[in-house]
């Protein structure tokens, strides 16, 4: 059985999007700055079935390639699914389990990479683990991370810290109530335009 890992890019002050995010303003006001490192290097990393090509430094490329190779399924929240316009049908981390209250019928069809899960995060992770087999399940949105952490379902947290303070927006570590989580550092890697941090969640 693989692990449940979380991965996201965050500003140093803890935001993964600026304010006013939405389908017409993906990462919110000023939030595109978070992804500068994805497009500033000279090493290509194709993702989403080759529909998108990241251009990162050699250091970041090595990490990204290993991470994407380890993913057997992904779990996302519905807001990101809508904001990303369903990644044009090519989610990074496929098959993709989308946690939602309402199922978008246009994506319920033969060959769809999406499974819509309406009975919660624990169910989504259980289904994703079955689909992933020996590979890892990647979670990549804040609300899903928060719920999965509280349910003690997250094994590792990888945060790519962008060198910017956004000041406001969507906080990554929100809604965790007063719970405390102990972490063990796996790595801290300096790369051009980004610092890659990895932690194991102590259970
Ligand atoms: N910086 C990065 O690398 C990065 C990566 C990914 C996303 N983002 C950003 O993160 C933001 C979105 O994150 P978010 O935390 O606000 O939203 P999210 O996790 O993408 O989606 C939240 C939505 O998922 C559904 N949902 C969540 N838990 C549920 C449950 N237990 N049962 C049923 N439905 C549930 C609900 O939608 P419904 O009620 O509508 O079904 C909820 O509003 C966006 O700004 C996106 O651009 C940034």
GROMACS .gro file of C-alpha atoms and ligand atoms in nm:
model
  251
    1UNK     CA    1   0.000   0.000   0.000
    2UNK     CA    2   0.137   0.343  -0.091
    3UNK     CA    3   0.145   0.657   0.120
    4UNK     CA    4  -0.090   0.954   0.136
    5UNK     CA    5   0.116   1.261   0.055
    6UNK     CA    6   0.026   1.625   0.026
    7UNK     CA    7   0.193   1.869  -0.214
    8UNK     CA    8   0.135   2.237  -0.281
    9UNK     CA    9   0.313   2.567  -0.346
   10UNK     CA   10   0.275   2.821  -0.063
   11UNK     CA   11   0.388   3.177   0.006
   12UNK     CA   12   0.614   3.225   0.306
   13UNK     CA   13   0.318   3.372   0.496
   14UNK     CA   14   0.110   3.060   0.441
   15UNK     CA   15  -0.115   3.135   0.142
   16UNK     CA   16  -0.172   2.904  -0.156
   17UNK     CA   17  -0.376   3.162  -0.349
   18UNK     CA   18  -0.435   3.535  -0.326
   19UNK     CA   19  -0.776   3.690  -0.253
   20UNK     CA   20  -1.068   3.674  -0.500
   21UNK     CA   21  -0.972   3.336  -0.646
   22UNK     CA   22  -1.219   3.174  -0.883
   23UNK     CA   23  -1.255   3.020  -1.228
   24UNK     CA   24  -1.175   3.356  -1.393
   25UNK     CA   25  -0.892   3.441  -1.152
   26UNK     CA   26  -0.730   3.103  -1.079
   27UNK     CA   27  -0.478   3.168  -0.804
   28UNK     CA   28  -0.644   3.493  -0.697
   29UNK     CA   29  -0.507   3.847  -0.698
   30UNK     CA   30  -0.128   3.828  -0.715
   31UNK     CA   31  -0.136   3.451  -0.670
   32UNK     CA   32   0.029   3.370  -1.005
   33UNK     CA   33   0.354   3.474  -0.839
   34UNK     CA   34   0.340   3.145  -0.648
   35UNK     CA   35   0.395   2.952  -0.971
   36UNK     CA   36   0.681   3.163  -1.112
   37UNK     CA   37   0.924   2.884  -1.024
   38UNK     CA   38   0.726   2.638  -1.237
   39UNK     CA   39   0.807   2.832  -1.552
   40UNK     CA   40   1.150   2.990  -1.488
   41UNK     CA   41   1.397   2.710  -1.545
   42UNK     CA   42   1.539   2.524  -1.841
   43UNK     CA   43   1.447   2.165  -1.756
   44UNK     CA   44   1.116   2.049  -1.896
   45UNK     CA   45   0.880   1.837  -1.688
   46UNK     CA   46   0.568   1.731  -1.877
   47UNK     CA   47   0.260   1.677  -1.658
   48UNK     CA   48  -0.111   1.616  -1.712
   49UNK     CA   49  -0.058   1.354  -1.986
   50UNK     CA   50   0.188   1.594  -2.154
   51UNK     CA   51  -0.082   1.860  -2.193
   52UNK     CA   52   0.128   2.096  -1.979
   53UNK     CA   53   0.505   2.133  -1.965
   54UNK     CA   54   0.668   2.286  -1.659
   55UNK     CA   55   1.011   2.450  -1.702
   56UNK     CA   56   1.203   2.434  -1.378
   57UNK     CA   57   1.559   2.417  -1.251
   58UNK     CA   58   1.746   2.087  -1.265
   59UNK     CA   59   1.714   2.050  -0.884
   60UNK     CA   60   1.338   2.103  -0.890
   61UNK     CA   61   1.296   1.880  -1.196
   62UNK     CA   62   1.457   1.587  -1.019
   63UNK     CA   63   1.215   1.622  -0.727
   64UNK     CA   64   0.909   1.679  -0.944
   65UNK     CA   65   0.979   1.384  -1.171
   66UNK     CA   66   1.023   1.150  -0.874
   67UNK     CA   67   0.707   1.285  -0.711
   68UNK     CA   68   0.488   1.255  -1.020
   69UNK     CA   69   0.622   0.904  -1.086
   70UNK     CA   70   0.518   0.802  -0.735
   71UNK     CA   71   0.157   0.919  -0.765
   72UNK     CA   72  -0.105   0.657  -0.845
   73UNK     CA   73  -0.411   0.874  -0.781
   74UNK     CA   74  -0.505   1.222  -0.665
   75UNK     CA   75  -0.768   1.369  -0.432
   76UNK     CA   76  -0.889   1.725  -0.486
   77UNK     CA   77  -1.157   1.959  -0.361
   78UNK     CA   78  -1.432   2.080  -0.593
   79UNK     CA   79  -1.321   2.446  -0.585
   80UNK     CA   80  -0.985   2.363  -0.740
   81UNK     CA   81  -1.151   2.132  -0.993
   82UNK     CA   82  -1.373   2.425  -1.101
   83UNK     CA   83  -1.093   2.684  -1.087
   84UNK     CA   84  -0.869   2.460  -1.299
   85UNK     CA   85  -1.156   2.405  -1.545
   86UNK     CA   86  -1.115   2.031  -1.480
   87UNK     CA   87  -0.761   2.059  -1.621
   88UNK     CA   88  -0.919   2.012  -1.961
   89UNK     CA   89  -0.978   1.649  -1.868
   90UNK     CA   90  -0.607   1.585  -1.789
   91UNK     CA   91  -0.559   1.618  -1.412
   92UNK     CA   92  -0.203   1.604  -1.275
   93UNK     CA   93  -0.226   1.284  -1.072
   94UNK     CA   94  -0.474   1.054  -1.239
   95UNK     CA   95  -0.722   0.903  -1.174
   96UNK     CA   96  -0.858   1.202  -0.981
   97UNK     CA   97  -1.108   1.176  -0.698
   98UNK     CA   98  -1.300   1.502  -0.654
   99UNK     CA   99  -1.467   1.561  -0.319
  100UNK     CA  100  -1.790   1.752  -0.367
  101UNK     CA  101  -2.153   1.790  -0.265
  102UNK     CA  102  -2.280   1.795  -0.625
  103UNK     CA  103  -2.168   1.588  -0.922
  104UNK     CA  104  -2.099   1.771  -1.253
  105UNK     CA  105  -2.280   1.535  -1.489
  106UNK     CA  106  -2.079   1.643  -1.796
  107UNK     CA  107  -1.777   1.460  -1.650
  108UNK     CA  108  -1.960   1.141  -1.568
  109UNK     CA  109  -1.887   0.944  -1.882
  110UNK     CA  110  -1.687   0.655  -2.022
  111UNK     CA  111  -1.313   0.727  -2.000
  112UNK     CA  112  -1.351   1.020  -1.759
  113UNK     CA  113  -1.045   1.049  -1.532
  114UNK     CA  114  -1.272   1.182  -1.255
  115UNK     CA  115  -1.460   1.007  -0.979
  116UNK     CA  116  -1.684   1.238  -0.778
  117UNK     CA  117  -1.707   1.151  -0.413
  118UNK     CA  118  -2.003   1.288  -0.217
  119UNK     CA  119  -1.954   1.100   0.109
  120UNK     CA  120  -1.647   1.276   0.237
  121UNK     CA  121  -1.269   1.289   0.241
  122UNK     CA  122  -1.212   0.958   0.416
  123UNK     CA  123  -1.414   0.781   0.148
  124UNK     CA  124  -1.225   0.965  -0.128
  125UNK     CA  125  -0.888   0.866   0.017
  126UNK     CA  126  -1.000   0.505   0.060
  127UNK     CA  127  -1.112   0.487  -0.304
  128UNK     CA  128  -0.796   0.663  -0.425
  129UNK     CA  129  -0.577   0.417  -0.232
  130UNK     CA  130  -0.755   0.125  -0.395
  131UNK     CA  131  -0.698   0.281  -0.737
  132UNK     CA  132  -0.333   0.367  -0.665
  133UNK     CA  133  -0.234   0.016  -0.550
  134UNK     CA  134   0.132   0.029  -0.443
  135UNK     CA  135   0.171   0.389  -0.554
  136UNK     CA  136   0.102   0.702  -0.350
  137UNK     CA  137  -0.215   0.907  -0.327
  138UNK     CA  138  -0.150   1.279  -0.365
  139UNK     CA  139  -0.373   1.537  -0.202
  140UNK     CA  140  -0.328   1.884  -0.344
  141UNK     CA  141  -0.590   2.123  -0.206
  142UNK     CA  142  -0.613   2.298   0.133
  143UNK     CA  143  -0.961   2.193   0.248
  144UNK     CA  144  -0.887   1.828   0.172
  145UNK     CA  145  -0.552   1.842   0.353
  146UNK     CA  146  -0.715   1.997   0.661
  147UNK     CA  147  -0.982   1.728   0.682
  148UNK     CA  148  -0.737   1.446   0.607
  149UNK     CA  149  -0.493   1.569   0.872
  150UNK     CA  150  -0.766   1.577   1.133
  151UNK     CA  151  -0.864   1.221   1.032
  152UNK     CA  152  -0.496   1.118   1.069
  153UNK     CA  153  -0.480   1.004   0.707
  154UNK     CA  154  -0.178   1.206   0.587
  155UNK     CA  155   0.167   1.046   0.591
  156UNK     CA  156   0.384   1.319   0.439
  157UNK     CA  157   0.354   1.692   0.365
  158UNK     CA  158   0.555   1.855   0.086
  159UNK     CA  159   0.539   2.232   0.062
  160UNK     CA  160   0.720   2.429  -0.207
  161UNK     CA  161   0.776   2.770  -0.053
  162UNK     CA  162   0.772   3.061  -0.298
  163UNK     CA  163   0.974   3.364  -0.185
  164UNK     CA  164   0.682   3.604  -0.155
  165UNK     CA  165   0.447   3.734   0.114
  166UNK     CA  166   0.094   3.749  -0.030
  167UNK     CA  167  -0.062   3.911   0.279
  168UNK     CA  168  -0.408   3.762   0.226
  169UNK     CA  169  -0.590   3.492   0.035
  170UNK     CA  170  -0.647   3.119   0.088
  171UNK     CA  171  -0.458   2.993   0.391
  172UNK     CA  172  -0.313   2.644   0.374
  173UNK     CA  173  -0.320   2.554   0.742
  174UNK     CA  174  -0.664   2.689   0.827
  175UNK     CA  175  -0.950   2.522   1.014
  176UNK     CA  176  -0.723   2.287   1.207
  177UNK     CA  177  -0.887   2.396   1.532
  178UNK     CA  178  -0.652   2.362   1.824
  179UNK     CA  179  -0.506   2.033   1.713
  180UNK     CA  180  -0.128   2.007   1.715
  181UNK     CA  181   0.058   1.788   1.466
  182UNK     CA  182   0.415   1.678   1.519
  183UNK     CA  183   0.630   1.661   1.206
  184UNK     CA  184   0.972   1.517   1.123
  185UNK     CA  185   1.169   1.686   0.849
  186UNK     CA  186   1.242   1.471   0.545
  187UNK     CA  187   1.424   1.735   0.344
  188UNK     CA  188   1.483   2.105   0.294
  189UNK     CA  189   1.616   2.171  -0.055
  190UNK     CA  190   1.720   2.508  -0.192
  191UNK     CA  191   1.645   2.550  -0.559
  192UNK     CA  192   1.630   2.861  -0.779
  193UNK     CA  193   1.312   3.054  -0.696
  194UNK     CA  194   1.172   2.801  -0.450
  195UNK     CA  195   1.253   2.610  -0.132
  196UNK     CA  196   1.129   2.251  -0.124
  197UNK     CA  197   1.028   2.131   0.223
  198UNK     CA  198   0.919   1.779   0.307
  199UNK     CA  199   0.788   1.650   0.641
  200UNK     CA  200   0.663   1.320   0.777
  201UNK     CA  201   0.354   1.340   0.998
  202UNK     CA  202   0.423   1.171   1.331
  203UNK     CA  203   0.133   0.942   1.422
  204LIG     N1  204  -0.068   2.694  -0.474
  204LIG     C1  205  -0.100   2.574  -0.519
  204LIG     O1  206  -0.012   2.492  -0.551
  204LIG     C2  207  -0.245   2.536  -0.529
  204LIG     C3  208  -0.280   2.405  -0.562
  204LIG     C4  209  -0.415   2.370  -0.562
  204LIG     C5  210  -0.512   2.465  -0.531
  204LIG     N2  211  -0.473   2.592  -0.503
  204LIG     C6  212  -0.572   2.694  -0.470
  204LIG     O2  213  -0.645   2.653  -0.354
  204LIG     C7  214  -0.774   2.715  -0.358
  204LIG     C8  215  -0.880   2.610  -0.337
  204LIG     O3  216  -0.864   2.548  -0.214
  204LIG     P1  217  -0.986   2.538  -0.112
  204LIG     O4  218  -0.934   2.472   0.011
  204LIG     O5  219  -1.051   2.670  -0.102
  204LIG     O6  220  -1.088   2.446  -0.190
  204LIG     P2  221  -1.080   2.297  -0.249
  204LIG     O7  222  -1.020   2.204  -0.150
  204LIG     O8  223  -1.022   2.299  -0.385
  204LIG     O9  224  -1.236   2.266  -0.265
  204LIG     C9  225  -1.325   2.285  -0.156
  204LIG    C10  226  -1.461   2.236  -0.198
  204LIG    O10  227  -1.461   2.094  -0.209
  204LIG    C11  228  -1.586   2.042  -0.166
  204LIG     N3  229  -1.564   1.968  -0.040
  204LIG    C12  230  -1.458   1.978   0.044
  204LIG     N4  231  -1.473   1.891   0.147
  204LIG    C13  232  -1.591   1.828   0.126
  204LIG    C14  233  -1.660   1.727   0.197
  204LIG     N5  234  -1.611   1.674   0.310
  204LIG     N6  235  -1.778   1.682   0.146
  204LIG    C15  236  -1.826   1.732   0.031
  204LIG     N7  237  -1.764   1.829  -0.042
  204LIG    C16  238  -1.648   1.877   0.007
  204LIG    C17  239  -1.675   2.164  -0.140
  204LIG    O11  240  -1.730   2.201  -0.265
  204LIG     P3  241  -1.887   2.187  -0.305
  204LIG    O12  242  -1.966   2.210  -0.179
  204LIG    O13  243  -1.906   2.296  -0.409
  204LIG    O14  244  -1.904   2.054  -0.363
  204LIG    C18  245  -1.571   2.268  -0.099
  204LIG    O15  246  -1.617   2.400  -0.114
  204LIG    C19  247  -0.785   2.779  -0.494
  204LIG    O16  248  -0.755   2.917  -0.484
  204LIG    C20  249  -0.677   2.711  -0.577
  204LIG    O17  250  -0.631   2.795  -0.682
  204LIG    C21  251  -0.343   2.629  -0.499
   0.00000   0.00000   0.00000
